[in-house]
């Protein structure tokens, strides 16, 4: 091989090597670029996924905020003020991608979601265009949220629900000036069959028990301790917590809604309206003087002349006729007066306004709630007691008590009273209303009273809800049963036993007490609690 051929060959080999190196370098660069692209894409996807998840949670928080808003505004008559409107709010310019137009709804933020805003509204229709009228059920809550450019929308179909159809008991206040918001005395035995919740703190005496299947510690943002504990959960129960408080309306808000008071109406005006609608003088019934049967019907019953006044005390029974079959003797001469054993007052459907409710135990007094309207032959409906004094903090109002059993009539075909047909609304700030099952009491025949004192009703007492910065102290509801713990429900002792629901600023328990949470399907006149979710959906905004 000559010199030139060898040189040409070497040049060709060098060129081939260079091409190979360049190709390897190009492939390596392409692989690096692809890896970098994949890494950047993965990072971006992860970033977007995190923002999308945050946006969904923020939209959910917006929907919950709207439920709270509805609950707080139940006393407002003006439809436009009951909820957040499906309109563009002042100052909002964000464009919702799915519509290409400015997002509608009340704007709001949540601490911890930097760059995040939700926009929430309530509507009669699923499309979110018609303002909710505060009555229609179900209604719809639409919440859009954006976090760092990522949008999510949560839609809740919500049915209105009674204030009394959510919790067994709930202590709504957080004012500790008069002690813990839930107080369980030493030796007390308290059994809650339903959710039990607190916004404030709990005080439990020695050798006592307070149990519920679900315990809810709300307002944990202000309380890191001192609330319900796992030991308060019955076997297999759950202890839950949430940072914000559970907010419900004041008793006066319930009054405003029930009697159609205008927005901004004062408490005094609301209760004056309630008083003007009360039926204290017309719907209280008694047995007729010639009734031969204690069956409650139009033949055996008649109105109590003059009804009862605005103070529900034992003296209200003084003019009532005798209940048939309760004379201490069935035989007497014409010049003798029979001994009266029992007098009965029967409360027909309607509203009753009282400034005081003080009923001491008296075997000769019987109280019957008749939502079925058997005595009058009228229209069945709720019996509502309003024990209120909006100036209780300044006029020396005293606390109230019920130390006697209260009977309820049952609808045809049922043997159990419907607690949804009897409500006690209480508003005497700084005062308490206590339901007591006394020890060692006898009936009108002299026999020892055994078993529970049953109260089939919903009790609502809220003058200072959590977050209220006024000088009010709140209302307290108490339940006090017999002192012998081992006797709750036994032959000689009994409990103070609520069938229904209790919501109040403060609550206290002594002795043996029970609360059997009972949902009513016939409580259409109850104030709305803000709605409960029927269905939930989420999609990209």
Coordinates of C-alpha atoms in Angstrom, one line a residue:
X1 CA 0.0 0.0 0.0
X2 CA 1.5 3.3 -1.0
X3 CA 1.9 6.4 1.2
X4 CA -1.1 8.3 -0.2
X5 CA -3.5 5.4 0.3
X6 CA -2.5 5.0 3.9
X7 CA -2.8 8.7 4.6
X8 CA -6.3 8.8 3.0
X9 CA -7.4 5.8 5.0
X10 CA -6.3 7.4 8.2
X11 CA -8.2 10.5 7.3
X12 CA -11.3 8.5 6.7
X13 CA -11.0 6.6 10.0
X14 CA -10.5 9.9 11.9
X15 CA -13.6 11.4 10.2
X16 CA -15.6 8.3 11.1
X17 CA -14.5 8.5 14.7
X18 CA -15.4 12.2 14.8
X19 CA -18.9 11.5 13.4
X20 CA -19.3 8.7 16.0
X21 CA -18.4 11.0 18.8
X22 CA -20.7 13.7 17.5
X23 CA -23.6 11.2 17.2
X24 CA -22.9 9.9 20.7
X25 CA -22.8 13.5 22.0
X26 CA -26.0 14.4 20.2
X27 CA -27.8 11.3 21.6
X28 CA -26.5 12.1 25.1
X29 CA -27.7 15.7 24.8
X30 CA -31.0 14.5 23.5
X31 CA -31.3 12.1 26.4
X32 CA -30.3 14.8 28.9
X33 CA -32.8 17.2 27.3
X34 CA -35.5 14.6 27.5
X35 CA -34.7 13.7 31.1
X36 CA -34.7 17.4 31.9
X37 CA -38.1 17.8 30.1
X38 CA -39.5 14.8 32.0
X39 CA -38.2 16.2 35.3
X40 CA -39.6 19.6 34.6
X41 CA -42.9 18.2 33.4
X42 CA -43.1 15.9 36.5
X43 CA -42.3 18.8 38.7
X44 CA -44.9 21.0 37.0
X45 CA -47.5 18.2 37.2
X46 CA -46.8 17.8 40.9
X47 CA -46.9 21.5 41.4
X48 CA -50.2 21.8 39.5
X49 CA -51.6 18.7 41.3
X50 CA -50.7 20.2 44.7
X51 CA -52.4 23.5 43.7
X52 CA -55.4 21.7 42.4
X53 CA -55.7 19.7 45.6
X54 CA -55.4 22.9 47.6
X55 CA -57.9 24.6 45.4
X56 CA -60.4 21.8 46.0
X57 CA -59.9 22.0 49.7
X58 CA -60.3 25.7 49.6
X59 CA -63.5 25.4 47.6
X60 CA -64.8 22.9 50.2
X61 CA -63.9 25.4 52.9
X62 CA -65.9 28.1 51.0
X63 CA -68.9 25.8 50.9
X64 CA -68.7 25.2 54.7
X65 CA -68.3 29.0 55.2
X66 CA -71.6 29.5 53.3
X67 CA -73.4 26.9 55.5
X68 CA -72.2 29.0 58.5
X69 CA -73.4 32.2 56.8
X70 CA -76.8 30.8 56.2
X71 CA -77.0 29.6 59.9
X72 CA -76.1 33.0 61.2
X73 CA -78.6 34.8 59.0
X74 CA -81.7 32.7 59.7
X75 CA -83.3 35.5 61.6
X76 CA -83.2 37.9 58.6
X77 CA -86.4 38.3 56.6
X78 CA -84.8 40.0 53.6
X79 CA -84.0 37.1 51.1
X80 CA -81.0 39.0 49.7
X81 CA -79.3 39.0 53.1
X82 CA -79.9 35.3 54.0
X83 CA -77.0 34.0 52.0
X84 CA -74.2 34.9 49.5
X85 CA -75.6 36.0 46.1
X86 CA -74.7 34.4 42.8
X87 CA -73.5 37.8 41.4
X88 CA -70.2 39.5 40.7
X89 CA -69.1 41.2 43.9
X90 CA -67.5 44.6 44.0
X91 CA -63.7 44.6 43.4
X92 CA -63.7 41.0 41.9
X93 CA -62.0 40.7 38.5
X94 CA -60.8 37.1 38.4
X95 CA -61.9 35.2 35.3
X96 CA -63.4 31.7 35.8
X97 CA -61.8 29.5 33.0
X98 CA -64.9 27.3 32.5
X99 CA -67.1 30.4 31.6
X100 CA -64.5 32.9 30.4
X101 CA -66.3 35.5 32.5
X102 CA -65.8 37.2 35.9
X103 CA -66.4 34.7 38.7
X104 CA -69.5 35.1 40.8
X105 CA -70.0 34.7 44.5
X106 CA -68.8 36.1 47.8
X107 CA -64.9 36.2 47.9
X108 CA -63.1 34.8 50.9
X109 CA -59.8 33.4 52.0
X110 CA -58.5 30.9 54.5
X111 CA -55.3 31.2 56.5
X112 CA -52.6 28.9 55.1
X113 CA -53.7 29.0 51.4
X114 CA -51.3 31.6 50.0
X115 CA -52.5 33.1 46.8
X116 CA -55.9 31.3 47.3
X117 CA -59.4 32.8 47.2
X118 CA -62.8 31.2 47.1
X119 CA -66.0 32.6 45.7
X120 CA -69.2 31.1 47.1
X121 CA -72.9 31.6 46.6
X122 CA -76.3 29.9 47.3
X123 CA -79.0 29.4 44.7
X124 CA -82.4 27.8 44.1
X125 CA -81.1 26.1 41.0
X126 CA -78.1 23.7 40.3
X127 CA -76.8 26.1 37.6
X128 CA -76.2 28.7 40.4
X129 CA -78.1 31.6 38.8
X130 CA -81.2 32.2 41.0
X131 CA -80.7 33.6 44.5
X132 CA -81.8 31.1 47.2
X133 CA -85.0 32.3 48.7
X134 CA -84.2 31.0 52.2
X135 CA -87.1 28.5 52.0
X136 CA -86.7 26.1 49.0
X137 CA -85.2 22.7 49.9
X138 CA -83.0 21.4 48.5
X139 CA -80.9 24.4 47.6
X140 CA -77.4 24.6 46.0
X141 CA -74.1 26.0 47.2
X142 CA -71.5 26.7 44.6
X143 CA -67.9 27.4 45.6
X144 CA -65.1 28.2 43.1
X145 CA -61.6 28.5 44.4
X146 CA -58.2 29.4 42.8
X147 CA -54.8 28.6 44.2
X148 CA -51.8 29.8 42.2
X149 CA -53.8 29.8 38.9
X150 CA -55.4 26.4 39.5
X151 CA -59.2 26.4 39.7
X152 CA -61.6 23.9 41.3
X153 CA -65.4 24.1 41.8
X154 CA -67.4 22.4 44.6
X155 CA -71.1 22.1 44.3
X156 CA -73.2 21.0 47.3
X157 CA -76.9 20.1 47.1
X158 CA -78.1 21.0 50.5
X159 CA -81.4 20.2 52.3
X160 CA -82.6 22.5 55.0
X161 CA -82.6 20.8 58.3
X162 CA -84.0 21.6 61.7
X163 CA -81.7 23.1 64.4
X164 CA -82.8 20.2 66.5
X165 CA -81.9 17.5 64.0
X166 CA -78.1 17.7 64.1
X167 CA -76.8 17.2 67.7
X168 CA -78.0 15.4 70.8
X169 CA -76.5 18.2 72.9
X170 CA -74.2 21.1 72.0
X171 CA -72.7 23.8 74.2
X172 CA -72.6 26.7 71.8
X173 CA -71.0 29.3 74.0
X174 CA -67.4 30.1 74.9
X175 CA -67.8 32.6 77.7
X176 CA -65.9 31.3 80.8
X177 CA -66.7 34.1 83.1
X178 CA -69.2 31.9 84.9
X179 CA -67.1 28.7 84.6
X180 CA -66.8 26.0 82.0
X181 CA -69.4 25.8 79.3
X182 CA -70.2 22.2 80.2
X183 CA -70.3 21.2 83.8
X184 CA -70.8 17.7 85.1
X185 CA -71.1 17.5 88.9
X186 CA -69.3 15.0 91.2
X187 CA -71.1 11.7 91.2
X188 CA -73.2 12.5 88.2
X189 CA -74.0 9.8 85.6
X190 CA -74.8 11.3 82.2
X191 CA -75.6 9.2 79.1
X192 CA -76.0 10.9 75.7
X193 CA -77.4 8.9 72.8
X194 CA -76.3 11.2 70.0
X195 CA -73.5 13.6 69.2
X196 CA -72.3 15.8 72.1
X197 CA -70.3 18.9 71.2
X198 CA -68.6 21.9 72.8
X199 CA -67.2 25.2 71.7
X200 CA -65.8 25.9 75.2
X201 CA -64.3 23.9 78.0
X202 CA -65.6 21.0 80.1
X203 CA -65.5 20.6 83.9
X204 CA -66.1 17.1 85.3
X205 CA -66.3 16.3 89.0
X206 CA -64.9 13.2 90.7
X207 CA -66.5 9.8 90.3
X208 CA -68.7 11.1 87.5
X209 CA -69.3 9.9 83.9
X210 CA -70.3 11.7 80.8
X211 CA -70.4 9.6 77.6
X212 CA -71.7 9.9 74.0
X213 CA -71.1 7.8 70.9
X214 CA -69.6 10.9 69.1
X215 CA -67.9 13.7 71.0
X216 CA -67.0 16.9 69.1
X217 CA -64.5 19.4 70.2
X218 CA -65.1 22.6 68.2
X219 CA -63.3 25.9 68.5
X220 CA -60.0 24.1 69.0
X221 CA -58.3 27.3 67.6
X222 CA -58.9 28.8 71.0
X223 CA -58.7 25.6 73.1
X224 CA -55.9 23.1 72.9
X225 CA -57.1 21.3 76.0
X226 CA -59.8 21.2 78.6
X227 CA -62.5 19.9 76.3
X228 CA -64.1 16.5 75.8
X229 CA -61.7 13.5 76.1
X230 CA -61.6 10.0 74.6
X231 CA -62.9 8.7 78.0
X232 CA -66.1 10.6 77.2
X233 CA -66.7 8.4 74.1
X234 CA -68.9 5.4 74.7
X235 CA -67.5 2.0 73.6
X236 CA -66.6 2.2 69.9
X237 CA -67.3 5.9 69.8
X238 CA -65.4 8.7 68.1
X239 CA -63.7 11.8 69.3
X240 CA -63.7 14.5 66.6
X241 CA -62.3 18.0 66.5
X242 CA -62.4 21.1 64.3
X243 CA -60.5 24.4 64.5
X244 CA -63.4 26.9 64.0
X245 CA -66.4 27.0 66.4
X246 CA -69.8 25.7 65.5
X247 CA -72.0 28.8 65.1
X248 CA -75.8 28.7 65.6
X249 CA -78.3 31.6 65.8
X250 CA -79.4 33.3 69.0
X251 CA -82.8 32.5 70.4
X252 CA -83.9 36.0 69.4
X253 CA -82.9 35.2 65.8
X254 CA -85.1 32.1 65.9
X255 CA -87.9 34.4 67.2
X256 CA -87.4 36.8 64.4
X257 CA -87.7 34.1 61.8
X258 CA -90.7 32.4 63.4
X259 CA -92.7 35.7 63.5
X260 CA -91.5 37.3 60.3
X261 CA -89.8 40.3 61.9
X262 CA -88.0 42.7 59.6
X263 CA -84.2 42.6 59.3
X264 CA -82.5 44.6 62.0
X265 CA -85.4 44.2 64.4
X266 CA -84.3 44.5 68.1
X267 CA -84.6 41.7 70.5
X268 CA -87.2 43.6 72.4
X269 CA -89.3 44.1 69.3
X270 CA -89.0 40.5 68.3
X271 CA -90.2 39.3 71.7
X272 CA -92.9 41.9 71.8
X273 CA -94.1 40.5 68.4
X274 CA -93.9 37.0 69.9
X275 CA -96.0 38.1 72.8
X276 CA -98.6 39.6 70.5
X277 CA -98.9 36.3 68.7
X278 CA -99.1 34.2 71.8
X279 CA -102.2 32.1 72.7
X280 CA -101.8 32.0 76.5
X281 CA -105.4 33.1 76.9
X282 CA -107.1 31.0 74.2
X283 CA -105.3 27.7 73.7
X284 CA -105.0 26.4 77.3
X285 CA -107.6 23.7 77.9
X286 CA -108.8 21.7 80.9
X287 CA -111.2 18.9 81.6
X288 CA -114.9 19.9 81.8
X289 CA -116.5 19.9 85.2
X290 CA -118.8 17.0 84.2
X291 CA -116.2 14.9 82.3
X292 CA -116.5 11.2 83.3
X293 CA -113.4 10.1 81.5
X294 CA -109.8 11.3 81.4
X295 CA -109.6 10.7 77.6
X296 CA -108.5 13.9 75.9
X297 CA -111.2 14.8 73.4
X298 CA -113.6 17.6 72.6
X299 CA -116.3 16.1 74.7
X300 CA -114.2 15.9 77.9
X301 CA -112.2 19.1 77.5
X302 CA -112.9 22.8 77.3
X303 CA -110.9 26.0 77.3
X304 CA -109.5 27.3 80.7
X305 CA -111.3 30.5 81.4
X306 CA -108.8 33.3 80.9
X307 CA -106.1 30.9 80.1
X308 CA -102.8 31.4 82.0
X309 CA -100.8 34.5 82.4
X310 CA -97.2 35.2 81.3
X311 CA -95.7 33.5 84.4
X312 CA -96.0 29.7 84.2
X313 CA -96.1 28.7 87.8
X314 CA -98.1 26.3 89.9
X315 CA -100.7 29.0 90.5
X316 CA -101.8 28.7 86.9
X317 CA -103.6 25.4 87.9
X318 CA -105.6 27.0 90.7
X319 CA -108.8 27.5 88.5
X320 CA -108.5 24.2 86.5
X321 CA -111.2 21.5 86.9
X322 CA -110.5 18.2 88.4
X323 CA -109.2 15.3 86.3
X324 CA -111.8 12.6 86.2
X325 CA -110.9 9.6 88.3
X326 CA -108.5 11.4 90.7
X327 CA -110.7 12.2 93.7
X328 CA -109.3 10.8 96.9
X329 CA -112.8 9.5 97.5
X330 CA -115.6 8.6 95.1
X331 CA -118.3 8.8 97.7
X332 CA -119.4 11.9 99.6
X333 CA -122.6 13.5 100.8
X334 CA -124.1 16.5 98.9
X335 CA -123.0 19.0 101.6
X336 CA -119.4 17.7 101.5
X337 CA -116.7 18.9 99.1
X338 CA -114.7 16.2 97.4
X339 CA -110.9 16.4 97.9
X340 CA -109.2 17.5 94.7
X341 CA -106.4 15.2 93.7
X342 CA -105.2 16.3 90.3
X343 CA -105.9 19.4 88.2
X344 CA -104.8 19.3 84.5
X345 CA -103.7 22.0 82.1
X346 CA -103.6 21.0 78.4
X347 CA -101.6 23.1 76.0
X348 CA -102.9 23.1 72.4
X349 CA -100.8 23.9 69.3
X350 CA -99.5 27.4 69.2
X351 CA -97.0 29.8 70.8
X352 CA -96.9 30.6 74.5
X353 CA -94.9 33.5 75.8
X354 CA -93.6 33.5 79.4
X355 CA -91.3 35.7 81.4
X356 CA -90.9 33.0 84.0
X357 CA -91.2 29.2 84.1
X358 CA -91.2 27.9 87.6
X359 CA -92.9 24.6 88.1
X360 CA -92.2 23.0 91.5
X361 CA -93.1 19.3 91.9
X362 CA -96.8 18.9 93.0
X363 CA -98.6 15.6 92.6
X364 CA -101.9 17.5 92.2
X365 CA -100.7 19.3 89.1
X366 CA -100.6 17.7 85.7
X367 CA -99.2 19.3 82.5
X368 CA -100.0 17.8 79.1
X369 CA -98.7 19.0 75.7
X370 CA -101.3 18.2 73.0
X371 CA -99.8 18.8 69.6
X372 CA -102.4 16.4 68.2
X373 CA -105.1 19.0 69.2
X374 CA -107.3 16.3 70.7
X375 CA -108.7 18.6 73.3
X376 CA -109.8 21.4 70.9
X377 CA -110.5 19.4 67.8
X378 CA -108.3 21.9 65.9
X379 CA -105.3 21.6 63.6
X380 CA -102.4 19.5 64.9
X381 CA -99.1 21.4 65.1
X382 CA -96.2 22.4 67.2
X383 CA -96.5 23.7 70.8
X384 CA -93.8 26.3 71.4
X385 CA -92.9 27.8 74.7
X386 CA -91.0 31.0 74.7
X387 CA -89.5 31.8 78.1
X388 CA -87.7 35.1 77.4
X389 CA -86.6 38.4 79.0
X390 CA -84.3 40.4 76.8
X391 CA -83.5 42.6 79.8
X392 CA -82.7 39.8 82.1
X393 CA -79.2 41.1 82.8
X394 CA -80.6 44.4 84.2
X395 CA -84.0 43.8 85.6
X396 CA -83.1 41.2 88.2
X397 CA -84.6 38.2 86.4
X398 CA -84.3 34.9 88.3
X399 CA -83.6 31.4 87.0
X400 CA -86.3 28.9 86.0
X401 CA -87.0 25.3 86.8
X402 CA -89.2 22.4 85.8
X403 CA -89.5 19.8 88.6
X404 CA -92.5 17.9 87.4
X405 CA -93.0 15.4 84.5
X406 CA -94.6 16.7 81.3
X407 CA -96.8 14.4 79.3
X408 CA -97.4 14.6 75.5
X409 CA -100.2 13.2 73.4
X410 CA -99.3 10.8 70.6
X411 CA -100.5 10.7 67.0
X412 CA -102.9 8.0 66.1
X413 CA -101.1 4.7 65.6
X414 CA -98.1 5.7 67.7
X415 CA -97.3 5.0 71.3
X416 CA -94.4 7.4 71.5
X417 CA -94.6 11.2 71.5
X418 CA -92.9 13.1 68.7
X419 CA -90.3 15.4 70.3
X420 CA -90.4 17.6 67.2
X421 CA -93.9 18.8 68.2
X422 CA -92.8 20.5 71.4
X423 CA -90.1 23.2 71.7
X424 CA -88.8 25.3 74.5
X425 CA -87.0 28.5 73.5
X426 CA -85.2 30.1 76.4
X427 CA -83.5 33.6 76.5
X428 CA -82.8 35.0 79.9
X429 CA -79.2 36.0 79.8
X430 CA -77.2 35.1 82.9
X431 CA -80.1 32.8 84.0
X432 CA -80.6 29.1 83.9
X433 CA -83.5 26.7 83.2
X434 CA -83.1 23.4 85.0
X435 CA -85.1 20.2 84.5
X436 CA -85.2 18.2 87.7
X437 CA -86.3 14.7 88.6
X438 CA -86.5 15.1 92.4
X439 CA -85.6 12.4 95.0
X440 CA -88.3 10.7 97.1
X441 CA -91.5 12.1 95.6
X442 CA -95.0 10.6 95.7
X443 CA -97.9 10.7 93.4
X444 CA -101.4 12.0 94.3
X445 CA -102.3 8.6 95.9
X446 CA -99.2 8.7 98.2
X447 CA -97.3 6.1 96.3
X448 CA -93.6 6.6 95.6
X449 CA -92.9 7.8 92.1
X450 CA -90.6 5.5 90.2
X451 CA -88.7 5.7 86.9
X452 CA -87.6 8.7 84.7
X453 CA -89.1 12.1 84.3
X454 CA -89.4 12.2 80.5
X455 CA -89.3 15.4 78.4
X456 CA -90.1 14.9 74.7
X457 CA -89.0 18.2 73.2
X458 CA -86.2 20.3 71.8
X459 CA -84.6 22.9 74.1
X460 CA -82.9 25.9 72.7
X461 CA -81.2 28.6 74.8
X462 CA -78.6 30.8 73.2
X463 CA -78.1 34.5 74.1
X464 CA -74.3 34.7 73.6
X465 CA -73.0 32.4 70.9
X466 CA -69.3 31.7 70.4
X467 CA -67.6 34.8 69.1
X468 CA -70.1 37.3 70.6
X469 CA -68.1 40.1 72.1
X470 CA -71.0 41.7 74.0
X471 CA -71.1 41.9 77.8
X472 CA -73.7 39.1 77.9
X473 CA -73.0 35.9 79.9
X474 CA -75.1 33.4 78.0
X475 CA -78.0 31.1 79.0
X476 CA -77.6 27.8 80.9
X477 CA -79.7 24.7 80.7
X478 CA -79.4 22.1 83.4
X479 CA -80.6 18.6 83.9
X480 CA -80.7 17.1 87.4
X481 CA -81.7 13.5 88.1
X482 CA -81.9 11.4 91.3
X483 CA -78.7 11.3 93.3
X484 CA -78.4 7.5 93.5
X485 CA -76.2 6.6 90.6
X486 CA -77.1 2.9 90.8
X487 CA -80.8 3.7 90.5
X488 CA -81.0 5.3 87.1
X489 CA -84.1 3.6 85.6
X490 CA -84.5 1.2 88.6
X491 CA -87.6 0.8 90.6
X492 CA -87.1 3.6 93.1
X493 CA -85.0 6.1 91.3
X494 CA -84.9 7.7 87.9
X495 CA -83.3 10.1 85.5
X496 CA -84.1 13.5 84.2
X497 CA -84.5 12.2 80.6
X498 CA -84.6 14.4 77.5
X499 CA -85.9 12.8 74.3
X500 CA -84.9 15.2 71.5
X501 CA -82.1 17.7 71.4
X502 CA -80.4 20.3 73.6
X503 CA -78.6 23.4 72.3
X504 CA -77.5 26.1 74.7
X505 CA -74.7 28.4 75.6
X506 CA -73.9 26.5 78.8
X507 CA -75.2 23.2 80.1
X508 CA -74.9 21.5 83.5
X509 CA -75.7 18.0 84.7
X510 CA -76.2 16.7 88.2
X511 CA -77.3 13.2 89.4
X512 CA -78.6 10.8 86.8
X513 CA -79.4 12.3 83.3
X514 CA -80.1 10.9 79.9
X515 CA -80.4 12.5 76.5
X516 CA -81.8 10.3 73.7
X517 CA -81.3 12.2 70.5
X518 CA -84.4 11.8 68.4
X519 CA -84.9 13.2 64.9
X520 CA -88.3 14.4 64.0
X521 CA -89.8 14.4 60.5
X522 CA -92.6 16.7 61.5
X523 CA -90.7 19.8 62.5
X524 CA -91.3 22.0 59.5
X525 CA -91.7 25.1 61.7
X526 CA -88.2 24.7 63.2
X527 CA -85.6 27.3 62.3
X528 CA -83.1 26.1 59.7
X529 CA -79.7 25.1 60.9
X530 CA -78.0 26.2 57.7
X531 CA -78.6 23.0 55.7
X532 CA -77.0 19.6 55.4
X533 CA -75.3 18.2 52.4
X534 CA -77.3 15.8 50.3
X535 CA -74.7 15.4 47.6
X536 CA -71.2 16.8 46.8
X537 CA -69.3 17.1 43.6
X538 CA -66.0 18.7 42.5
X539 CA -64.6 19.5 39.1
X540 CA -61.9 21.7 37.6
X541 CA -63.1 25.3 37.5

